[in-house]
């Protein structure tokens, strides 16, 4: 084969031998694979008290692709689960931990900040009197910072199968006209009881013992 002088001053053989050509393709492929490996993801981590890059995995282990953190509910608030990289800890209580798909530029599991709690009333259907009766004691409702206060209660079109969404906390989930009524102040759903089947309104305080 002949030697060709290139502008860089490095001698290159052309055409390349089949073995060398395969080797160069292999080197290029490995380089592309190496450069395409995803960066470490960023997660909010309890130990760091901040959103930081996840540490490099142990030798032979796969890099985490998910972040985990505590779950939140309007009735229970924030669970006591920790924050971190990867899947939920094996000792996490059921439904106390949730995961999300990680990214290199931001944490998908930001710290959950809560606002002041508020209260709403729950209702239960009293078959004997044919009404939805308000419970004596209000329910403590939780909310994330930046979210509004909402309570809900059965409307005039609610039937005996109706159940208050989250025991009266939060907005209505049933969008059928007249089935659910929502309001936006603490204890705002403490009106007189609402009858089912369009019966006249009745006032009934129902206490569970």
N, CA, C and O of each residue as an XYZ file, in Angstrom:
836
protein
N       0.837     -1.191      0.000
C       0.000      0.000      0.000
C       0.868      1.235      0.000
O       2.042      1.177      0.365
N       0.294      2.352     -0.409
C       1.056      3.588     -0.505
C       0.759      4.487      0.673
O      -0.295      4.410      1.305
N       1.743      5.356      0.946
C       1.613      6.281      2.063
C       1.184      7.640      1.558
O       1.769      8.184      0.622
N       0.129      8.196      2.203
C      -0.379      9.502      1.815
C      -0.057     10.488      2.923
O      -0.342     10.220      4.090
N       0.527     11.616      2.580
C       0.842     12.647      3.554
C      -0.359     13.594      3.682
O      -0.784     14.225      2.714
N      -0.878     13.669      4.882
C      -2.015     14.559      5.124
C      -1.495     15.853      5.717
O      -0.344     15.944      6.143
N      -2.382     16.873      5.736
C      -1.987     18.206      6.151
C      -1.520     18.267      7.591
O      -0.765     19.166      7.962
N      -1.971     17.294      8.430
C      -1.575     17.316      9.821
C      -0.156     16.839     10.025
O       0.413     16.966     11.109
N       0.396     16.298      8.982
C       1.754     15.807      9.092
C       1.827     14.377      9.561
O       2.922     13.830      9.694
N       0.649     13.729      9.825
C       0.617     12.347     10.285
C       0.419     11.438      9.083
O      -0.451     11.683      8.248
N       1.229     10.385      8.996
C       1.089      9.447      7.892
C      -0.119      8.572      8.107
O      -0.338      8.087      9.217
N      -0.893      8.362      7.094
C      -2.061      7.489      7.172
C      -2.034      6.515      6.021
O      -1.705      6.885      4.894
N      -2.372      5.291      6.294
C      -2.391      4.279      5.256
C      -3.735      4.280      4.560
O      -4.781      4.335      5.206
N      -3.702      4.220      3.254
C      -4.954      4.183      2.494
C      -4.790      3.304      1.269
O      -3.795      3.469      0.564
N      -5.662      2.412      0.975
C      -6.834      2.120      1.825
C      -6.427      1.335      3.070
O      -5.384      0.681      3.085
N      -7.256      1.404      4.120
C      -6.957      0.695      5.353
C      -7.151     -0.800      5.165
O      -8.006     -1.236      4.395
N      -6.352     -1.571      5.871
C      -6.539     -3.009      5.871
C      -7.853     -3.334      6.585
O      -8.248     -2.596      7.488
N      -8.542     -4.421      6.205
C      -9.831     -4.769      6.821
C      -9.771     -4.839      8.341
O     -10.684     -4.368      9.019
N      -8.690     -5.429      8.889
C      -8.570     -5.544     10.336
C      -8.478     -4.190     11.007
O      -9.131     -3.950     12.023
N      -7.669     -3.304     10.444
C      -7.523     -1.964     11.025
C      -8.798     -1.152     10.871
O      -9.143     -0.353     11.741
N      -9.499     -1.362      9.754
C     -10.750     -0.629      9.528
C     -11.783     -1.028     10.571
O     -12.487     -0.174     11.110
N     -11.877     -2.333     10.859
C     -12.820     -2.795     11.881
C     -12.452     -2.239     13.246
O     -13.321     -1.851     14.027
N     -11.151     -2.204     13.524
C     -10.697     -1.691     14.802
C     -11.073     -0.229     14.970
O     -11.511      0.188     16.042
N     -10.899      0.556     13.899
C     -11.237      1.980     13.989
C     -12.736      2.181     14.184
O     -13.156      3.047     14.951
N     -13.543      1.377     13.486
C     -14.986      1.471     13.683
C     -15.361      1.105     15.115
O     -16.252      1.715     15.706
N     -14.668      0.094     15.674
C     -14.939     -0.320     17.043
C     -14.584      0.784     18.022
O     -15.326      1.043     18.969
N     -13.449      1.436     17.796
C     -13.028      2.537     18.668
C     -14.032      3.678     18.609
O     -14.390      4.255     19.636
N     -14.488      4.003     17.387
C     -15.466      5.088     17.225
C     -16.778      4.726     17.922
O     -17.386      5.568     18.584
N     -17.216      3.458     17.771
C     -18.464      3.024     18.402
C     -18.358      3.101     19.917
O     -19.288      3.562     20.579
N     -17.234      2.654     20.473
C     -17.048      2.717     21.919
C     -17.029      4.152     22.411
O     -17.539      4.455     23.489
N     -16.432      5.042     21.606
C     -16.396      6.452     21.982
C     -17.795      7.035     22.011
O     -18.147      7.791     22.917
N     -18.594      6.677     21.006
C     -19.963      7.194     20.963
C     -20.778      6.663     22.126
O     -21.571      7.396     22.716
N     -20.589      5.386     22.463
C     -21.304      4.824     23.602
C     -20.888      5.519     24.880
O     -21.731      5.849     25.714
N     -19.603      5.741     25.039
C     -19.095      6.392     26.247
C     -19.646      7.801     26.401
O     -20.051      8.209     27.490
N     -19.656      8.542     25.289
C     -20.118      9.926     25.366
C     -21.624     10.028     25.473
O     -22.146     11.081     25.841
N     -22.348      8.932     25.151
C     -23.810      8.978     25.230
C     -24.332      8.515     26.587
O     -25.534      8.581     26.843
N     -23.441      8.049     27.453
C     -23.875      7.616     28.780
C     -24.487      8.802     29.527
O     -23.911      9.890     29.555
N     -25.639      8.588     30.120
C     -26.356      9.675     30.786
C     -25.553     10.205     31.965
O     -24.836      9.468     32.640
N     -25.695     11.490     32.187
C     -25.061     12.093     33.336
C     -25.758     11.626     34.609
O     -26.884     11.129     34.573
N     -25.075     11.792     35.721
C     -25.728     11.513     36.991
C     -26.944     12.422     37.122
O     -26.905     13.588     36.730
N     -28.003     11.886     37.667
C     -29.210     12.684     37.837
C     -29.117     13.519     39.109
O     -28.267     13.278     39.966
N     -29.994     14.493     39.216
C     -30.058     15.346     40.394
C     -31.318     15.005     41.176
O     -32.401     14.898     40.601
N     -31.178     14.835     42.472
C     -32.312     14.554     43.348
C     -32.200     15.386     44.616
O     -31.104     15.751     45.042
N     -33.347     15.680     45.209
C     -33.320     16.273     46.549
C     -32.967     15.140     47.497
O     -33.575     14.070     47.454
N     -31.972     15.381     48.360
C     -31.484     14.338     49.256
C     -31.550     14.816     50.703
O     -31.071     15.899     51.040
N     -32.144     13.995     51.537
C     -32.320     14.356     52.943
C     -30.991     14.700     53.600
O     -30.895     15.678     54.342
N     -29.977     13.904     53.332
C     -28.682     14.122     53.977
C     -28.053     15.448     53.573
O     -27.352     16.079     54.365
N     -28.306     15.868     52.336
C     -27.719     17.103     51.825
C     -28.581     18.323     52.133
O     -28.104     19.457     52.086
N     -29.846     18.084     52.446
C     -30.797     19.175     52.668
C     -30.886     20.094     51.451
O     -31.112     21.298     51.572
N     -30.703     19.498     50.291
C     -30.695     20.309     49.075
C     -30.810     19.378     47.870
O     -30.681     18.161     47.999
N     -31.053     19.962     46.703
C     -31.063     19.203     45.454
C     -29.636     19.157     44.925
O     -29.089     20.192     44.545
N     -29.035     17.995     44.895
C     -27.652     17.833     44.457
C     -27.536     16.640     43.520
O     -28.442     15.811     43.435
N     -26.410     16.565     42.820
C     -26.180     15.452     41.922
C     -26.038     14.164     42.729
O     -25.433     14.160     43.801
N     -26.591     13.088     42.215
C     -26.480     11.806     42.891
C     -25.040     11.313     42.815
O     -24.384     11.513     41.793
N     -24.536     10.681     43.853
C     -23.161     10.189     43.835
C     -22.978      9.093     42.798
O     -23.940      8.437     42.398
N     -21.735      8.900     42.364
C     -21.444      7.835     41.414
C     -21.778      6.491     42.045
O     -21.536      6.289     43.235
N     -22.328      5.577     41.266
C     -22.673      4.273     41.830
C     -21.425      3.458     42.157
O     -20.330      3.749     41.675
N     -21.608      2.456     42.965
C     -20.500      1.562     43.280
C     -20.080      0.812     42.023
O     -20.867      0.660     41.088
N     -18.846      0.348     42.008
C     -18.332     -0.348     40.837
C     -19.224     -1.534     40.488
O     -19.536     -2.368     41.338
N     -19.623     -1.590     39.232
C     -20.475     -2.676     38.768
C     -21.962     -2.415     38.936
O     -22.785     -3.165     38.411
N     -22.316     -1.360     39.661
C     -23.734     -1.036     39.880
C     -24.216     -0.025     38.845
O     -23.435      0.780     38.335
N     -25.486     -0.076     38.548
C     -26.061      0.866     37.579
C     -26.339      2.203     38.253
O     -26.703      2.261     39.428
N     -26.160      3.275     37.487
C     -26.455      4.611     38.019
C     -27.956      4.758     38.210
O     -28.723      4.257     37.388
N     -28.397      5.424     39.262
C     -29.843      5.585     39.487
C     -30.479      6.444     38.404
O     -29.872      7.387     37.899
N     -31.696      6.103     38.064
C     -32.451      6.878     37.073
C     -33.696      7.510     37.700
O     -34.418      8.258     37.042
N     -33.939      7.204     38.972
C     -35.117      7.735     39.664
C     -34.717      8.427     40.959
O     -33.649      8.178     41.517
N     -35.596      9.294     41.416
C     -35.468      9.915     42.731
C     -36.650      9.445     43.573
O     -37.689      9.073     43.027
N     -36.503      9.459     44.884
C     -37.616      9.077     45.749
C     -37.828     10.122     46.835
O     -36.935     10.910     47.146
N     -39.002     10.113     47.391
C     -39.321     11.064     48.446
C     -40.628     10.696     49.111
O     -41.270      9.728     48.703
N     -41.043     11.442     50.129
C     -42.280     11.137     50.846
C     -43.518     11.417     49.996
O     -43.484     12.242     49.083
N     -44.589     10.731     50.303
C     -45.852     11.002     49.628
C     -46.629     12.050     50.426
O     -46.292     12.361     51.568
N     -47.663     12.578     49.804
C     -48.487     13.614     50.444
C     -49.955     13.302     50.194
O     -50.331     12.860     49.108
N     -50.769     13.533     51.199
C     -52.217     13.414     51.031
C     -52.895     14.511     51.828
O     -52.351     14.995     52.820
N     -54.083     14.902     51.394
C     -54.803     15.992     52.052
C     -55.236     15.594     53.460
O     -55.431     16.459     54.313
N     -55.386     14.310     53.709
C     -55.790     13.858     55.034
C     -54.600     13.545     55.943
O     -54.676     13.746     57.155
N     -53.530     13.067     55.377
C     -52.382     12.662     56.182
C     -51.196     13.603     56.156
O     -50.308     13.505     57.004
N     -51.167     14.519     55.189
C     -50.036     15.420     55.073
C     -48.831     14.727     54.466
O     -48.977     13.817     53.651
N     -47.638     15.157     54.861
C     -46.398     14.595     54.337
C     -45.974     13.411     55.211
O     -45.935     13.520     56.436
N     -45.659     12.290     54.577
C     -45.195     11.132     55.343
C     -43.762     11.370     55.821
O     -43.107     12.320     55.392
N     -43.289     10.515     56.698
C     -41.954     10.693     57.257
C     -40.863      9.978     56.466
O     -39.774      9.738     56.988
N     -41.147      9.639     55.216
C     -40.138      9.012     54.367
C     -39.029     10.015     54.053
O     -39.248     11.226     54.092
N     -37.854      9.510     53.745
C     -36.719     10.366     53.405
C     -36.715     10.684     51.912
O     -37.553     10.196     51.153
N     -35.747     11.518     51.508
C     -35.537     11.864     50.104
C     -34.201     11.262     49.651
O     -33.282     11.118     50.457
N     -34.094     10.914     48.370
C     -32.822     10.403     47.902
C     -32.825      9.970     46.460
O     -33.771     10.232     45.718
N     -31.751      9.300     46.067
C     -31.552      8.832     44.693
C     -31.919      7.355     44.578
O     -31.641      6.562     45.477
N     -32.545      6.999     43.464
C     -32.881      5.596     43.221
C     -34.297      5.236     43.626
O     -35.176      6.094     43.700
N     -34.503      3.957     43.887
C     -35.821      3.464     44.283
C     -36.069      3.734     45.769
O     -35.142      4.054     46.513
N     -37.325      3.603     46.190
C     -37.674      3.803     47.593
C     -36.941      2.800     48.473
O     -36.724      1.663     48.055
N     -36.559      3.196     49.677
C     -35.920      2.262     50.601
C     -36.831      1.063     50.867
O     -38.055      1.192     50.890
N     -36.229     -0.075     51.061
C     -37.016     -1.293     51.275
C     -37.788     -1.256     52.586
O     -38.779     -1.969     52.742
N     -37.343     -0.431     53.529
C     -38.033     -0.378     54.816
C     -39.097      0.718     54.870
O     -39.682      0.965     55.925
N     -39.350      1.380     53.723
C     -40.361      2.441     53.701
C     -41.748      1.832     53.869
O     -42.052      0.788     53.292
N     -42.577      2.485     54.653
C     -43.940      2.001     54.857
C     -44.716      2.054     53.543
O     -44.406      2.855     52.661
N     -45.716      1.203     53.422
C     -46.515      1.153     52.208
C     -47.147      2.512     51.914
O     -47.752      3.128     52.792
N     -47.003      2.964     50.686
C     -47.563      4.224     50.189
C     -46.940      5.461     50.850
O     -47.405      6.578     50.626
N     -45.894      5.271     51.661
C     -45.260      6.421     52.305
C     -44.179      7.044     51.432
O     -43.745      8.169     51.677
N     -43.748      6.311     50.414
C     -42.660      6.771     49.540
C     -43.099      6.671     48.089
O     -43.792      5.729     47.705
N     -42.695      7.644     47.288
C     -43.006      7.655     45.852
C     -41.727      7.954     45.074
O     -40.800      8.562     45.609
N     -41.678      7.532     43.823
C     -40.522      7.777     42.967
C     -40.926      8.607     41.750
O     -42.107      8.726     41.425
N     -39.921      9.175     41.087
C     -40.148      9.940     39.860
C     -38.920      9.765     38.969
O     -37.850      9.389     39.447
N     -39.074     10.035     37.686
C     -37.979      9.888     36.736
C     -37.003     11.047     36.872
O     -37.386     12.209     36.740
N     -35.745     10.729     37.136
C     -34.736     11.744     37.381
C     -34.242     12.443     36.132
O     -34.432     11.954     35.018
N     -33.609     13.583     36.318
C     -33.022     14.365     35.235
C     -31.719     14.981     35.749
O     -31.506     15.096     36.957
N     -30.859     15.372     34.821
C     -29.557     15.908     35.209
C     -29.599     17.379     35.575
O     -28.688     17.874     36.239
N     -30.640     18.089     35.155
C     -30.651     19.540     35.354
C     -31.562     20.002     36.491
O     -31.500     21.167     36.883
N     -32.396     19.130     37.021
C     -33.274     19.532     38.124
C     -33.771     18.299     38.848
O     -33.818     17.209     38.278
N     -34.143     18.475     40.115
C     -34.637     17.353     40.923
C     -36.136     17.192     40.730
O     -36.887     18.161     40.837
N     -36.570     15.974     40.445
C     -38.005     15.719     40.255
C     -38.712     15.483     41.583
O     -39.934     15.344     41.618
N     -37.954     15.436     42.674
C     -38.541     15.178     44.000
C     -38.279     16.341     44.951
O     -37.709     16.142     46.024
N     -38.687     17.548     44.575
C     -38.406     18.698     45.446
C     -39.004     18.520     46.830
O     -39.993     17.807     47.003
N     -38.406     19.163     47.804
C     -38.906     19.079     49.170
C     -40.347     19.586     49.215
O     -40.664     20.634     48.652
N     -41.198     18.845     49.877
C     -42.606     19.237     50.002
C     -42.745     20.225     51.148
O     -42.492     19.891     52.305
N     -43.147     21.436     50.818
C     -43.377     22.475     51.817
C     -44.882     22.606     52.020
O     -45.630     22.716     51.049
N     -45.323     22.594     53.248
C     -46.754     22.668     53.520
C     -47.166     24.044     54.020
O     -46.356     24.783     54.581
N     -48.417     24.375     53.813
C     -49.014     25.611     54.339
C     -49.821     25.244     55.585
O     -49.873     24.077     55.974
N     -50.446     26.237     56.204
C     -51.223     25.994     57.422
C     -52.371     25.019     57.151
O     -53.015     25.070     56.104
N     -52.605     24.148     58.098
C     -53.743     23.230     57.988
C     -55.059     24.000     58.092
O     -55.093     25.140     58.555
N     -56.122     23.365     57.660
C     -57.458     23.943     57.798
C     -58.429     22.829     58.135
O     -58.022     21.671     58.225
N     -59.691     23.143     58.322
C     -60.665     22.138     58.733
C     -61.907     22.145     57.844
O     -62.347     23.189     57.363
N     -62.445     20.971     57.647
C     -63.696     20.799     56.909
C     -64.537     19.756     57.642
O     -64.033     19.024     58.494
N     -65.817     19.699     57.303
C     -66.718     18.727     57.922
C     -67.012     17.584     56.960
O     -67.101     17.766     55.746
N     -67.157     16.416     57.539
C     -67.545     15.242     56.766
C     -69.040     15.001     56.931
O     -69.648     15.447     57.904
N     -69.624     14.290     55.968
C     -71.058     13.979     56.006
C     -71.253     12.476     55.840
O     -70.463     11.814     55.167
N     -72.276     11.955     56.438
C     -72.654     10.563     56.227
C     -74.164     10.510     56.015
O     -74.911     11.350     56.519
N     -74.589      9.510     55.263
C     -76.017      9.400     54.952
C     -76.761      8.681     56.069
O     -76.383      7.580     56.471
N     -77.817      9.309     56.564
C     -78.664      8.728     57.595
C     -79.903      8.161     56.910
O     -80.818      8.899     56.544
N     -79.919      6.829     56.741
C     -81.005      6.186     56.004
C     -82.350      6.350     56.698
O     -83.378      6.463     56.031
N     -82.357      6.366     58.020
C     -83.614      6.481     58.760
C     -84.301      7.816     58.511
O     -85.521      7.875     58.363
N     -83.514      8.888     58.463
C     -84.090     10.221     58.261
C     -84.007     10.686     56.807
O     -84.585     11.712     56.449
N     -83.283      9.927     55.962
C     -83.192     10.274     54.545
C     -82.409     11.537     54.279
O     -82.718     12.285     53.352
N     -81.383     11.780     55.099
C     -80.579     12.995     54.914
C     -79.098     12.688     55.054
O     -78.706     11.667     55.620
N     -78.280     13.600     54.522
C     -76.849     13.561     54.785
C     -76.598     14.390     56.040
O     -76.913     15.579     56.090
N     -76.036     13.750     57.036
C     -75.839     14.407     58.324
C     -74.383     14.822     58.503
O     -73.462     14.058     58.212
N     -74.199     16.031     58.980
C     -72.859     16.540     59.216
C     -72.286     15.917     60.486
O     -72.985     15.791     61.492
N     -71.036     15.537     60.436
C     -70.384     14.961     61.605
C     -70.071     16.059     62.631
O     -69.878     17.222     62.278
N     -70.027     15.670     63.878
C     -69.876     16.651     64.948
C     -68.527     17.369     64.903
O     -68.463     18.595     64.989
N     -67.455     16.593     64.768
C     -66.115     17.171     64.822
C     -65.547     17.388     63.421
O     -65.705     16.530     62.552
N     -64.893     18.518     63.192
C     -64.302     18.793     61.877
C     -63.075     17.915     61.624
O     -62.460     17.402     62.559
N     -62.738     17.756     60.365
C     -61.577     16.985     59.935
C     -60.410     17.939     59.677
O     -60.593     18.998     59.077
N     -59.229     17.569     60.123
C     -58.034     18.371     59.824
C     -57.575     18.061     58.405
O     -57.366     16.900     58.054
N     -57.420     19.091     57.601
C     -57.012     18.949     56.207
C     -55.617     19.555     56.015
O     -55.281     20.570     56.625
N     -54.826     18.929     55.173
C     -53.467     19.390     54.900
C     -53.388     19.928     53.473
O     -54.171     19.541     52.606
N     -52.438     20.816     53.249
C     -52.250     21.356     51.902
C     -50.800     21.747     51.696
O     -50.080     22.081     52.637
N     -50.390     21.694     50.424
C     -49.040     22.112     50.072
C     -48.971     23.631     50.003
O     -49.978     24.305     49.786
N     -47.787     24.147     50.189
C     -47.598     25.589     50.109
C     -48.006     26.097     48.726
O     -47.637     25.513     47.707
N     -48.764     27.180     48.702
C     -49.196     27.748     47.431
C     -50.514     27.217     46.916
O     -50.977     27.649     45.860
N     -51.136     26.288     47.632
C     -52.438     25.766     47.216
C     -53.543     26.363     48.079
O     -53.302     26.783     49.211
N     -54.737     26.397     47.542
C     -55.864     27.055     48.212
C     -56.614     26.107     49.141
O     -56.487     24.885     49.062
N     -57.394     26.714     50.015
C     -58.268     25.964     50.915
C     -59.536     25.570     50.155
O     -60.131     26.396     49.464
N     -59.946     24.302     50.287
C     -61.183     23.833     49.655
C     -61.863     22.820     50.575
O     -61.209     21.968     51.177
N     -63.180     22.930     50.671
C     -63.997     21.919     51.346
C     -65.088     21.475     50.378
O     -65.411     22.195     49.433
N     -65.646     20.316     50.606
C     -66.734     19.835     49.751
C     -67.809     19.174     50.601
O     -67.546     18.725     51.717
N     -69.015     19.119     50.067
C     -70.132     18.484     50.770
C     -71.140     17.983     49.734
O     -71.103     18.418     48.582
N     -72.030     17.084     50.122
C     -73.030     16.577     49.184
C     -74.021     17.669     48.782
O     -74.428     18.490     49.603
N     -74.396     17.660     47.511
C     -75.376     18.612     47.017
C     -76.774     18.010     47.021
O     -76.973     16.884     47.478
N     -77.734     18.759     46.512
C     -79.134     18.328     46.542
C     -79.402     17.112     45.658
O     -80.409     16.430     45.849
N     -78.526     16.827     44.698
C     -78.715     15.674     43.814
C     -77.914     14.454     44.251
O     -77.881     13.446     43.546
N     -77.269     14.542     45.412
C     -76.505     13.398     45.898
C     -77.450     12.303     46.386
O     -78.458     12.583     47.035
N     -77.113     11.056     46.069
C     -77.922      9.923     46.510
C     -77.282      9.264     47.725
O     -76.218      9.680     48.184
N     -77.935      8.242     48.232
C     -77.426      7.602     49.443
C     -76.085      6.906     49.237
O     -75.425      6.542     50.210
N     -75.671      6.716     47.982
C     -74.376      6.082     47.713
C     -73.228      7.085     47.693
O     -72.065      6.707     47.549
N     -73.559      8.351     47.837
C     -72.529      9.393     47.775
C     -71.604      9.317     48.996
O     -72.051      9.093     50.121
N     -70.307      9.509     48.744
C     -69.310      9.584     49.816
C     -68.503     10.852     49.621
O     -68.045     11.131     48.513
N     -68.325     11.611     50.668
C     -67.570     12.859     50.564
C     -66.134     12.592     50.122
O     -65.496     11.655     50.603
N     -65.632     13.406     49.215
C     -64.256     13.278     48.775
C     -63.317     13.641     49.916
O     -63.404     14.739     50.465
N     -62.417     12.725     50.278
C     -61.439     12.952     51.346
C     -62.091     13.503     52.617
O     -61.568     14.413     53.261
N     -63.234     12.931     52.956
C     -63.942     13.304     54.190
C     -64.263     14.798     54.273
O     -64.283     15.381     55.357
N     -64.512     15.404     53.114
C     -64.878     16.817     53.075
C     -63.722     17.757     52.794
O     -63.938     18.952     52.590
N     -62.495     17.242     52.779
C     -61.323     18.081     52.493
C     -61.065     18.145     50.988
O     -61.159     17.137     50.289
N     -60.745     19.325     50.509
C     -60.409     19.466     49.100
C     -61.606     19.738     48.211
O     -62.734     19.817     48.697
N     -61.374     19.883     46.910
C     -62.466     20.182     45.976
C     -63.305     18.963     45.660
O     -62.977     17.848     46.065
N     -64.388     19.178     44.935
C     -65.233     18.073     44.490
C     -64.516     17.266     43.419
O     -63.771     17.819     42.610
N     -64.737     15.982     43.417
C     -64.239     15.145     42.328
C     -65.381     14.683     41.429
O     -65.148     14.298     40.283
N     -66.598     14.716     41.931
C     -67.778     14.372     41.136
C     -68.298     15.647     40.480
O     -68.728     16.578     41.161
N     -68.254     15.676     39.163
C     -68.627     16.894     38.429
C     -70.087     16.896     37.971
O     -70.513     17.834     37.296
N     -70.855     15.877     38.321
C     -72.268     15.853     37.956
C     -73.005     16.987     38.676
O     -72.843     17.175     39.881
N     -73.799     17.724     37.939
C     -74.486     18.895     38.498
C     -75.285     18.546     39.742
O     -76.077     17.603     39.742
N     -75.065     19.324     40.812
C     -75.849     19.186     42.021
C     -75.463     18.051     42.937
O     -76.064     17.893     44.000
N     -74.480     17.253     42.562
C     -74.094     16.120     43.399
C     -73.128     16.550     44.492
O     -73.206     16.057     45.618
N     -72.228     17.454     44.174
C     -71.233     17.910     45.146
C     -71.140     19.430     45.094
O     -71.239     20.032     44.025
N     -70.948     20.042     46.254
C     -70.804     21.500     46.359
C     -69.471     21.795     47.034
O     -69.148     21.199     48.061
N     -68.699     22.711     46.461
C     -67.391     23.067     47.018
C     -67.393     24.508     47.510
O     -68.182     25.332     47.046
N     -66.506     24.803     48.449
C     -66.333     26.158     48.954
C     -64.858     26.345     49.317
O     -64.092     25.382     49.321
N     -64.463     27.579     49.620
C     -63.028     27.839     49.731
C     -62.609     28.553     51.015
O     -61.742     29.426     50.985
N     -63.213     28.191     52.124
C     -62.789     28.706     53.424
C     -62.810     27.571     54.435
O     -63.523     26.585     54.249
N     -62.038     27.701     55.495
C     -62.021     26.667     56.509
C     -63.404     26.514     57.153
O     -64.051     27.507     57.486
N     -63.844     25.283     57.322
C     -65.159     24.932     57.870
C     -66.326     25.514     57.069
O     -67.426     25.655     57.603
N     -66.104     25.850     55.811
C     -67.165     26.473     55.015
C     -68.264     25.496     54.625
O     -69.319     25.921     54.154
N     -68.043     24.191     54.809
C     -69.082     23.225     54.444
C     -69.882     22.770     55.662
O     -70.356     21.636     55.724
N     -70.022     23.682     56.633
C     -70.746     23.344     57.860
C     -72.199     23.788     57.817
O     -72.788     24.083     58.857
N     -72.776     23.839     56.632
C     -74.179     24.254     56.497
C     -75.099     23.178     57.042
O     -74.645     22.104     57.437
N     -76.410     23.471     57.062
C     -77.386     22.480     57.504
C     -77.305     21.272     56.600
O     -76.835     21.371     55.467
N     -77.755     20.142     57.085
C     -77.677     18.912     56.316
C     -78.440     19.026     55.014
O     -79.389     19.799     54.883
N     -77.987     18.217     54.038
C     -78.588     18.243     52.708
C     -79.312     16.937     52.464
O     -78.725     15.869     52.634
N     -80.558     16.995     52.076
C     -81.324     15.778     51.843
C     -80.995     15.164     50.501
O     -80.542     15.842     49.578
N     -81.228     13.886     50.414
C     -81.087     13.203     49.138
C     -82.444     13.188     48.445
O     -83.484     13.355     49.082
N     -82.416     12.990     47.150
C     -83.630     12.889     46.339
C     -84.487     14.151     46.411
O     -85.711     14.078     46.304
N     -83.852     15.298     46.591
C     -84.542     16.584     46.557
C     -85.593     16.715     47.660
O     -86.573     17.439     47.484
N     -85.414     16.036     48.784
C     -86.310     16.213     49.924
C     -86.040     17.574     50.555
O     -84.975     18.150     50.331
N     -86.990     18.105     51.346
C     -86.750     19.396     52.002
C     -85.509     19.335     52.866
O     -85.172     18.281     53.406
N     -84.824     20.471     52.999
C     -83.628     20.529     53.823
C     -83.990     20.289     55.279
O     -85.056     20.694     55.743
N     -83.089     19.625     55.994
C     -83.324     19.355     57.412
C     -82.044     19.592     58.169
O     -80.947     19.383     57.650
N     -82.194     20.030     59.401
C     -81.018     20.271     60.236
C     -80.838     19.091     61.171
O     -81.711     18.778     61.980
N     -79.699     18.448     61.048
C     -79.468     17.268     61.860
C     -78.005     17.153     62.201
O     -77.164     17.072     61.306
N     -77.692     17.144     63.455
C     -76.314     16.958     63.874
C     -76.150     15.489     64.245
O     -76.783     14.977     65.169
N     -75.276     14.837     63.488
C     -75.138     13.400     63.668
C     -73.824     13.114     64.367
O     -72.760     13.447     63.846
N     -73.885     12.508     65.527
C     -72.682     12.230     66.292
C     -72.414     10.736     66.313
O     -73.309      9.942     66.602
N     -71.181     10.354     66.006
C     -70.793      8.949     66.054
C     -70.159      8.638     67.400
O     -69.264      9.354     67.848
N     -70.605      7.606     68.027
C     -70.046      7.215     69.318
C     -69.166      5.984     69.133
O     -68.592      5.484     70.100
